[in-house]
Short mmCIF file of C-alpha atoms in Angstrom, two decimals:
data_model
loop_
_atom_site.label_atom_id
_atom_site.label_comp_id
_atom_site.label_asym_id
_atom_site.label_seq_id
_atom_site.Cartn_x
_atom_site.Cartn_y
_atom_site.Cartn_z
CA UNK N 1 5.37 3.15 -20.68
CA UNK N 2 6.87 -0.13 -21.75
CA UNK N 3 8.93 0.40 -24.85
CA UNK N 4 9.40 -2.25 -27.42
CA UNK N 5 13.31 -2.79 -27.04
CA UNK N 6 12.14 -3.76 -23.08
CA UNK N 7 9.66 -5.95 -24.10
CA UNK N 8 11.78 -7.67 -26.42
CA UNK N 9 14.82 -7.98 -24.17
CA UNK N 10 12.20 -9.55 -21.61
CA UNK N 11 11.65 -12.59 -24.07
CA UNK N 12 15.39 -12.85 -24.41
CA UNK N 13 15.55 -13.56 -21.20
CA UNK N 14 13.04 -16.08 -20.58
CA UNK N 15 12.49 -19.02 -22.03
CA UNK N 16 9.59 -19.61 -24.05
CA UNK N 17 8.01 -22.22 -22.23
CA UNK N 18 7.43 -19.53 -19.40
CA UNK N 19 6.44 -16.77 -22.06
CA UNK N 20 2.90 -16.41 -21.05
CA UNK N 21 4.06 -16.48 -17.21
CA UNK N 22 5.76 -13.50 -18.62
CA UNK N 23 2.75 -11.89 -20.45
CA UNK N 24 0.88 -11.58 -17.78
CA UNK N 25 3.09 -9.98 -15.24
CA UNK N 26 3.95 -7.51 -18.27
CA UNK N 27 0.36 -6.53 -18.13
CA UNK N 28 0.41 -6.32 -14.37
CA UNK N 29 3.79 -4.30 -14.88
CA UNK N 30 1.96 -1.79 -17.36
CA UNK N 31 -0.77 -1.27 -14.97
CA UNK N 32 1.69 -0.58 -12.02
CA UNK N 33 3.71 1.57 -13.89
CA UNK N 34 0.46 3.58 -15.04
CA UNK N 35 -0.64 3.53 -11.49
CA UNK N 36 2.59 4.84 -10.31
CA UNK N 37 2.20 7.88 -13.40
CA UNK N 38 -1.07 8.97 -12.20
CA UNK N 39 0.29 9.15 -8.07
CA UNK N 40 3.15 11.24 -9.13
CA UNK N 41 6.09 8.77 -8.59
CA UNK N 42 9.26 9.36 -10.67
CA UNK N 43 11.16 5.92 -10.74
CA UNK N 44 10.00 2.21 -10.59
CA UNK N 45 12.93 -0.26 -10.85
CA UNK N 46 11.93 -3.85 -11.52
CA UNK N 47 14.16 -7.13 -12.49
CA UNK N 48 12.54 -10.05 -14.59
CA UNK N 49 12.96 -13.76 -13.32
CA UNK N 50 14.09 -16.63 -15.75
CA UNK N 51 10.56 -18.11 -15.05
CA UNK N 52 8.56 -14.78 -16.23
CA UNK N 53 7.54 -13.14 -12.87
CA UNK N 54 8.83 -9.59 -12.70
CA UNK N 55 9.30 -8.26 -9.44
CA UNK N 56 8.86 -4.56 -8.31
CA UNK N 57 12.14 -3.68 -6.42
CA UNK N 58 11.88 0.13 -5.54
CA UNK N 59 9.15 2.36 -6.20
CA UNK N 60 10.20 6.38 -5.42
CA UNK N 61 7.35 8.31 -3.16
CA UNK N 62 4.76 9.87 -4.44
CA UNK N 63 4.09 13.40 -3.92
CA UNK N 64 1.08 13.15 -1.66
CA UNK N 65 4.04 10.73 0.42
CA UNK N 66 6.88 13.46 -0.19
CA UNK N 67 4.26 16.66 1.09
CA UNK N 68 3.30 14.82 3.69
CA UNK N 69 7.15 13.73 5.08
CA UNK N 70 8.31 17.11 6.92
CA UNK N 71 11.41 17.74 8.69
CA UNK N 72 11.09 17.55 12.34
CA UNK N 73 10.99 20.40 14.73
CA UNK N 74 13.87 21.44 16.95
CA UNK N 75 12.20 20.52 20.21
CA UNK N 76 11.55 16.79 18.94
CA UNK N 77 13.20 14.29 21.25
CA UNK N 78 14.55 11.71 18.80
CA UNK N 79 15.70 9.27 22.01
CA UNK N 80 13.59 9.91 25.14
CA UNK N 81 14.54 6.48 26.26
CA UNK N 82 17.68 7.48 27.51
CA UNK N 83 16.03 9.47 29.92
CA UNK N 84 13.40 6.95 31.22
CA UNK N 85 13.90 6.18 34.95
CA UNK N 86 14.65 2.14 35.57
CA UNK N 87 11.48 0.35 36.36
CA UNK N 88 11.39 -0.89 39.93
CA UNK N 89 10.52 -4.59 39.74
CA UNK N 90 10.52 -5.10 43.78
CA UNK N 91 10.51 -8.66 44.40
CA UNK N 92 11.35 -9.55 40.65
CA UNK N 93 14.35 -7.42 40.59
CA UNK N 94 16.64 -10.85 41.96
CA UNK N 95 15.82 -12.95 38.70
CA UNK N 96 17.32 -10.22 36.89
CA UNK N 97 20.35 -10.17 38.88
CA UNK N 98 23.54 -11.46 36.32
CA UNK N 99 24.19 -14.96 37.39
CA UNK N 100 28.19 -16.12 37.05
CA UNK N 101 28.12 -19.98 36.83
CA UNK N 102 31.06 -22.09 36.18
CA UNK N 103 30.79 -23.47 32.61
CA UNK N 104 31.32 -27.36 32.07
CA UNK N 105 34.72 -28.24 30.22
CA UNK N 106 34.03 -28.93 26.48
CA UNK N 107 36.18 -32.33 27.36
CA UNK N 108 36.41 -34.58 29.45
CA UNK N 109 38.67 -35.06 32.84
CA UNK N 110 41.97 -36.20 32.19
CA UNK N 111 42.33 -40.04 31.58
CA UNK N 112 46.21 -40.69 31.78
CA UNK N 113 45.71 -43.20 34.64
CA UNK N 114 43.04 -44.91 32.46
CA UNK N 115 44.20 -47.67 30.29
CA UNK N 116 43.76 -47.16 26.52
CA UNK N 117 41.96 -49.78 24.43
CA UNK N 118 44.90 -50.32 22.05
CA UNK N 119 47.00 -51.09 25.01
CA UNK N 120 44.59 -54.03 26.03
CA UNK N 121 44.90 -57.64 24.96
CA UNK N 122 42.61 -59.03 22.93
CA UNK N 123 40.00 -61.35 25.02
CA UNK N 124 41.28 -65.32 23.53
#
């Protein structure tokens, strides 16, 4: 399942101070990739870490998942939302009401009349 050549490039890649990090997630990897044999599935992609964990990234269906996956029949409504009537909230139906409130200005009021603090004398 795991050929040499991958095994080998897998201890390239990690440093050997995480090698038996690495060890034991290629034993976990052989088992899943066994596992994944005996269920039918065609493809598992994985990536190796630089600290030695590998990490499962897609796994294809198997074909207990692919039998059971049929296409849809013609009368299936894919968006019966659309077609839902609105709810009638009675009394609650005025907090939902949009509210248009004038926003504060991001600065603040003009202060030409003001005098600066450059302008002032310094106190003696």
């Amino acid at each position: 399942m795991i050929s040499r050549e991958q095994i080998r490039f897998m201890h390239a890649h990690v440093p050997p101070v995480f090698w038996p990090v690495l060890w034991v997630y290629i034993l976990r990897l052989w088992l899943t990739l066994y596992e994944a044999a005996l269920e039918g599935r065609e493809t598992v992609l994985y990536t190796v870490g630089r600290s030695g964990i590998i990490y499962v990234t897609h796994m294809a269906d198997s074909e207990a998942e692919r039998r059971a996956r049929c296409p849809l029949g013609k009368g299936f409504d894919r968006t019966p939302w659309i077609r839902l009537l609105p709810l009638d909230l009675g009394r609650l139906a005025a907090l939902f009401q949009p509210q248009f409130r004038e926003t504060p200005p991001l600065h603040p009021p003009c202060t030409a009349n003001t005098p600066s603090l450059h302008h002032l004398a310094a106190p003696p």
